[in-house]
PDB file of C-alpha atoms in Angstrom:
ATOM      1  CA  MET G  22     -55.278  -3.791  10.429  1.00 44.00           C
ATOM      2  CA  SER G  23     -57.477  -4.017   7.248  1.00 59.00           C
ATOM      3  CA  ASP G  24     -56.633  -2.972   3.929  1.00 87.00           C
ATOM      4  CA  SER G  25     -59.162   0.058   4.255  1.00 93.00           C
ATOM      5  CA  GLN G  26     -57.304   1.202   7.411  1.00 93.00           C
ATOM      6  CA  VAL G  27     -53.870   1.212   5.422  1.00 90.00           C
ATOM      7  CA  GLN G  28     -55.327   2.874   2.529  1.00 91.00           C
ATOM      8  CA  GLU G  29     -56.688   5.560   4.804  1.00 94.00           C
ATOM      9  CA  TYR G  30     -53.026   6.184   6.268  1.00 93.00           C
ATOM     10  CA  LEU G  31     -51.641   6.257   2.747  1.00 91.00           C
ATOM     11  CA  ALA G  32     -54.335   8.943   1.905  1.00 94.00           C
ATOM     12  CA  ARG G  33     -53.415  11.044   5.152  1.00 96.00           C
ATOM     13  CA  LEU G  34     -49.724  10.764   4.409  1.00 94.00           C
ATOM     14  CA  LEU G  35     -50.331  12.036   0.980  1.00 93.00           C
ATOM     15  CA  ALA G  36     -52.339  14.885   2.336  1.00 95.00           C
ATOM     16  CA  VAL G  37     -49.856  16.097   4.691  1.00 95.00           C
ATOM     17  CA  GLN G  38     -47.097  15.880   1.761  1.00 92.00           C
ATOM     18  CA  GLN G  39     -49.367  17.854  -0.358  1.00 93.00           C
ATOM     19  CA  ARG G  40     -49.908  20.408   2.057  1.00 95.00           C
ATOM     20  CA  ALA G  41     -46.246  20.790   2.650  1.00 93.00           C
ATOM     21  CA  LEU G  42     -45.648  21.078  -1.024  1.00 92.00           C
ATOM     22  CA  ALA G  43     -48.505  23.535  -1.185  1.00 92.00           C
ATOM     23  CA  GLU G  44     -47.209  25.721   1.460  1.00 93.00           C
ATOM     24  CA  LEU G  45     -43.440  25.663   1.237  1.00 94.00           C
ATOM     25  CA  THR G  46     -42.485  25.246  -2.444  1.00 93.00           C
ATOM     26  CA  ASP G  47     -42.482  28.999  -3.120  1.00 93.00           C
ATOM     27  CA  MET G  48     -40.442  29.864   0.324  1.00 95.00           C
ATOM     28  CA  PRO G  49     -37.548  32.160   0.060  1.00 95.00           C
ATOM     29  CA  ARG G  50     -34.227  31.210   0.970  1.00 96.00           C
ATOM     30  CA  GLU G  51     -34.100  33.821   3.674  1.00 97.00           C
ATOM     31  CA  GLU G  52     -36.856  32.497   5.501  1.00 96.00           C
ATOM     32  CA  LEU G  53     -34.703  29.268   6.180  1.00 96.00           C
ATOM     33  CA  ARG G  54     -33.130  31.360   9.034  1.00 96.00           C
ATOM     34  CA  PHE G  55     -36.324  32.086  10.781  1.00 97.00           C
ATOM     35  CA  ALA G  56     -36.137  30.850  14.408  1.00 96.00           C
ATOM     36  CA  ALA G  57     -38.603  28.061  15.112  1.00 95.00           C
ATOM     37  CA  ASP G  58     -40.117  27.325  18.422  1.00 92.00           C
ATOM     38  CA  ALA G  59     -39.881  23.461  18.263  1.00 89.00           C
ATOM     39  CA  PRO G  60     -37.908  21.856  21.146  1.00 87.00           C
ATOM     40  CA  ARG G  61     -35.180  20.078  19.085  1.00 89.00           C
ATOM     41  CA  TRP G  62     -35.137  22.241  15.751  1.00 91.00           C
ATOM     42  CA  THR G  63     -34.150  25.746  16.356  1.00 94.00           C
ATOM     43  CA  SER G  64     -34.582  27.048  12.779  1.00 96.00           C
ATOM     44  CA  VAL G  65     -37.017  26.496   9.666  1.00 96.00           C
ATOM     45  CA  ARG G  66     -34.089  25.258   7.908  1.00 95.00           C
ATOM     46  CA  ARG G  67     -33.616  22.537  10.484  1.00 95.00           C
ATOM     47  CA  LEU G  68     -37.474  21.767  10.419  1.00 95.00           C
ATOM     48  CA  LEU G  69     -37.435  21.449   6.618  1.00 94.00           C
ATOM     49  CA  LEU G  70     -34.479  19.053   6.718  1.00 94.00           C
ATOM     50  CA  ARG G  71     -36.331  17.016   8.953  1.00 94.00           C
ATOM     51  CA  LEU G  72     -39.450  16.340   6.779  1.00 90.00           C
ATOM     52  CA  GLY G  73     -37.306  14.071   4.720  1.00 89.00           C
ATOM     53  CA  ASP G  74     -34.879  12.417   7.556  1.00 94.00           C
ATOM     54  CA  HIS G  75     -38.027  11.857   9.639  1.00 94.00           C
ATOM     55  CA  LEU G  76     -39.747   9.842   6.817  1.00 93.00           C
ATOM     56  CA  ARG G  77     -36.462   7.897   6.193  1.00 93.00           C
ATOM     57  CA  GLU G  78     -35.980   7.085   9.688  1.00 95.00           C
ATOM     58  CA  HIS G  79     -39.421   5.851  10.488  1.00 96.00           C
ATOM     59  CA  THR G  80     -39.575   3.895   6.981  1.00 94.00           C
ATOM     60  CA  THR G  81     -36.650   1.948   7.969  1.00 94.00           C
ATOM     61  CA  GLN G  82     -38.565   1.239  11.394  1.00 96.00           C
ATOM     62  CA  LEU G  83     -41.765   0.362   9.537  1.00 95.00           C
ATOM     63  CA  ALA G  84     -39.746  -2.257   7.316  1.00 94.00           C
ATOM     64  CA  GLU G  85     -38.130  -3.812  10.267  1.00 96.00           C
ATOM     65  CA  ALA G  86     -41.465  -4.243  12.139  1.00 96.00           C
ATOM     66  CA  ARG G  87     -43.105  -5.829   9.070  1.00 95.00           C
ATOM     67  CA  GLU G  88     -40.526  -8.502   8.843  1.00 95.00           C
ATOM     68  CA  ALA G  89     -40.444  -8.986  12.591  1.00 96.00           C
ATOM     69  CA  ILE G  90     -44.200  -9.746  12.441  1.00 96.00           C
ATOM     70  CA  GLY G  91     -43.677 -12.076   9.201  1.00 96.00           C
ATOM     71  CA  ALA G  92     -45.384  -9.324   7.171  1.00 95.00           C
ATOM     72  CA  ALA G  93     -42.438  -8.913   4.935  1.00 94.00           C
ATOM     73  CA  PRO G  94     -43.301  -7.584   1.135  1.00 95.00           C
ATOM     74  CA  THR G  95     -43.382 -10.080  -1.422  1.00 95.00           C
ATOM     75  CA  MET G  96     -41.099  -9.768  -4.426  1.00 95.00           C
ATOM     76  CA  PRO G  97     -43.792  -7.964  -6.602  1.00 95.00           C
ATOM     77  CA  GLN G  98     -44.439  -5.586  -3.476  1.00 94.00           C
ATOM     78  CA  ARG G  99     -40.548  -4.925  -3.163  1.00 95.00           C
ATOM     79  CA  ILE G 100     -40.400  -3.968  -7.168  1.00 96.00           C
ATOM     80  CA  LEU G 101     -43.518  -1.735  -6.595  1.00 95.00           C
ATOM     81  CA  ALA G 102     -41.725  -0.132  -3.549  1.00 94.00           C
ATOM     82  CA  GLN G 103     -38.841   0.501  -5.792  1.00 95.00           C
ATOM     83  CA  ALA G 104     -40.940   2.113  -8.322  1.00 95.00           C
ATOM     84  CA  MET G 105     -42.560   4.500  -5.550  1.00 93.00           C
ATOM     85  CA  ILE G 106     -39.225   5.601  -4.514  1.00 94.00           C
ATOM     86  CA  ALA G 107     -38.428   6.325  -8.213  1.00 96.00           C
ATOM     87  CA  GLN G 108     -41.935   8.047  -8.090  1.00 94.00           C
ATOM     88  CA  GLY G 109     -40.730  10.035  -4.768  1.00 93.00           C
ATOM     89  CA  TYR G 110     -37.722  11.250  -6.901  1.00 95.00           C
ATOM     90  CA  LEU G 111     -39.710  12.305 -10.009  1.00 96.00           C
ATOM     91  CA  LEU G 112     -41.984  14.186  -7.671  1.00 93.00           C
ATOM     92  CA  GLY G 113     -39.091  15.761  -6.132  1.00 93.00           C
ATOM     93  CA  ALA G 114     -37.833  16.976  -9.295  1.00 95.00           C
ATOM     94  CA  MET G 115     -41.143  18.436 -10.242  1.00 95.00           C
ATOM     95  CA  VAL G 116     -41.218  20.629  -6.988  1.00 94.00           C
ATOM     96  CA  GLY G 117     -41.335  24.226  -7.870  1.00 93.00           C
ATOM     97  CA  LEU G 118     -41.520  23.647 -11.549  1.00 94.00           C
ATOM     98  CA  ARG G 119     -43.998  26.218 -13.038  1.00 95.00           C
ATOM     99  CA  ASP G 120     -46.450  26.007 -16.046  1.00 96.00           C
ATOM    100  CA  GLU G 121     -44.156  28.359 -18.148  1.00 96.00           C
ATOM    101  CA  ASP G 122     -41.257  25.855 -17.676  1.00 96.00           C
ATOM    102  CA  LEU G 123     -42.828  23.046 -19.259  1.00 97.00           C
ATOM    103  CA  ASP G 124     -42.243  23.953 -22.744  1.00 97.00           C
ATOM    104  CA  THR G 125     -38.726  25.297 -22.479  1.00 97.00           C
ATOM    105  CA  PRO G 126     -36.134  23.021 -23.621  1.00 96.00           C
ATOM    106  CA  PRO G 127     -32.869  22.926 -21.558  1.00 95.00           C
ATOM    107  CA  ALA G 128     -30.820  22.908 -24.511  1.00 97.00           C
ATOM    108  CA  PRO G 129     -31.422  22.916 -28.208  1.00 96.00           C
ATOM    109  CA  GLY G 130     -32.637  19.449 -29.473  1.00 96.00           C
ATOM    110  CA  GLU G 131     -33.511  18.292 -25.624  1.00 97.00           C
ATOM    111  CA  TRP G 132     -36.698  17.447 -24.458  1.00 98.00           C
ATOM    112  CA  THR G 133     -38.694  19.764 -22.686  1.00 98.00           C
ATOM    113  CA  ALA G 134     -40.110  19.095 -19.234  1.00 97.00           C
ATOM    114  CA  ARG G 135     -43.565  18.523 -20.764  1.00 97.00           C
ATOM    115  CA  GLN G 136     -42.242  15.993 -23.186  1.00 98.00           C
ATOM    116  CA  VAL G 137     -40.517  14.106 -20.507  1.00 97.00           C
ATOM    117  CA  LEU G 138     -43.699  14.128 -18.403  1.00 97.00           C
ATOM    118  CA  GLU G 139     -45.642  13.039 -21.301  1.00 97.00           C
ATOM    119  CA  HIS G 140     -43.597  10.271 -22.181  1.00 97.00           C
ATOM    120  CA  ILE G 141     -43.396   8.977 -18.694  1.00 97.00           C
ATOM    121  CA  LEU G 142     -47.281   8.993 -18.541  1.00 97.00           C
ATOM    122  CA  SER G 143     -47.693   7.187 -21.705  1.00 97.00           C
ATOM    123  CA  THR G 144     -44.911   4.550 -20.846  1.00 97.00           C
ATOM    124  CA  GLN G 145     -46.104   3.845 -17.386  1.00 96.00           C
ATOM    125  CA  ALA G 146     -49.578   3.253 -18.795  1.00 95.00           C
ATOM    126  CA  GLY G 147     -48.312   0.976 -21.468  1.00 95.00           C
ATOM    127  CA  TYR G 148     -46.165  -1.127 -19.039  1.00 95.00           C
ATOM    128  CA  LEU G 149     -49.313  -1.477 -16.639  1.00 95.00           C
ATOM    129  CA  GLU G 150     -51.369  -2.678 -19.757  1.00 96.00           C
ATOM    130  CA  ALA G 151     -48.813  -5.114 -20.881  1.00 94.00           C
ATOM    131  CA  ILE G 152     -48.618  -6.689 -17.362  1.00 95.00           C
ATOM    132  CA  GLN G 153     -52.439  -6.640 -17.133  1.00 96.00           C
ATOM    133  CA  GLN G 154     -52.439  -8.662 -20.482  1.00 96.00           C
ATOM    134  CA  ALA G 155     -49.507 -11.079 -19.457  1.00 93.00           C
ATOM    135  CA  ARG G 156     -51.338 -11.692 -16.192  1.00 94.00           C
ATOM    136  CA  GLN G 157     -54.684 -12.481 -18.128  1.00 96.00           C
ATOM    137  CA  ALA G 158     -52.465 -14.881 -20.775  1.00 94.00           C
ATOM    138  CA  ARG G 159     -50.773 -16.744 -17.865  1.00 94.00           C
ATOM    139  CA  ARG G 160     -48.049 -17.797 -20.312  1.00 94.00           C
ATOM    140  CA  PRO G 161     -44.975 -18.468 -18.174  1.00 93.00           C
ATOM    141  CA  VAL G 162     -41.318 -17.629 -19.787  1.00 92.00           C
ATOM    142  CA  GLU G 163     -38.657 -20.103 -19.942  1.00 88.00           C
ATOM    143  CA  ARG G 164     -35.923 -17.803 -18.348  1.00 84.00           C
ATOM    144  CA  ASP G 165     -36.226 -14.317 -17.195  1.00 75.00           C
TER     145      ASP G 165
END
């Protein structure tokens, strides 16, 4: 499979995730009890829980398949994968967050959601720039 095909799968997976977020973020709790016409999952609640379970189940399968065919991730790829897991937690923490919530501090003197997000954005960009500069300079460190 070429890289372009892998990128296409990533785009399709992200599109399905975005669609699920757009359609389900504001679902009222009582709708979790609605009956579902799915063979194994009889309620909306069960189906919603399966969204995450199914991803975890087959992510494990994909990781094993990669190792079995000799395509295990490199150390930099593993580190980036951990960053993507953290990204997923961050996106999960944002589900249902509304514009009017962005500037409300959780307690006096604590950062607002907007301040946290702005800090993450600027810091992540700074880390990327520092990595790019280090790769260009190509100076090894003695110990890491």
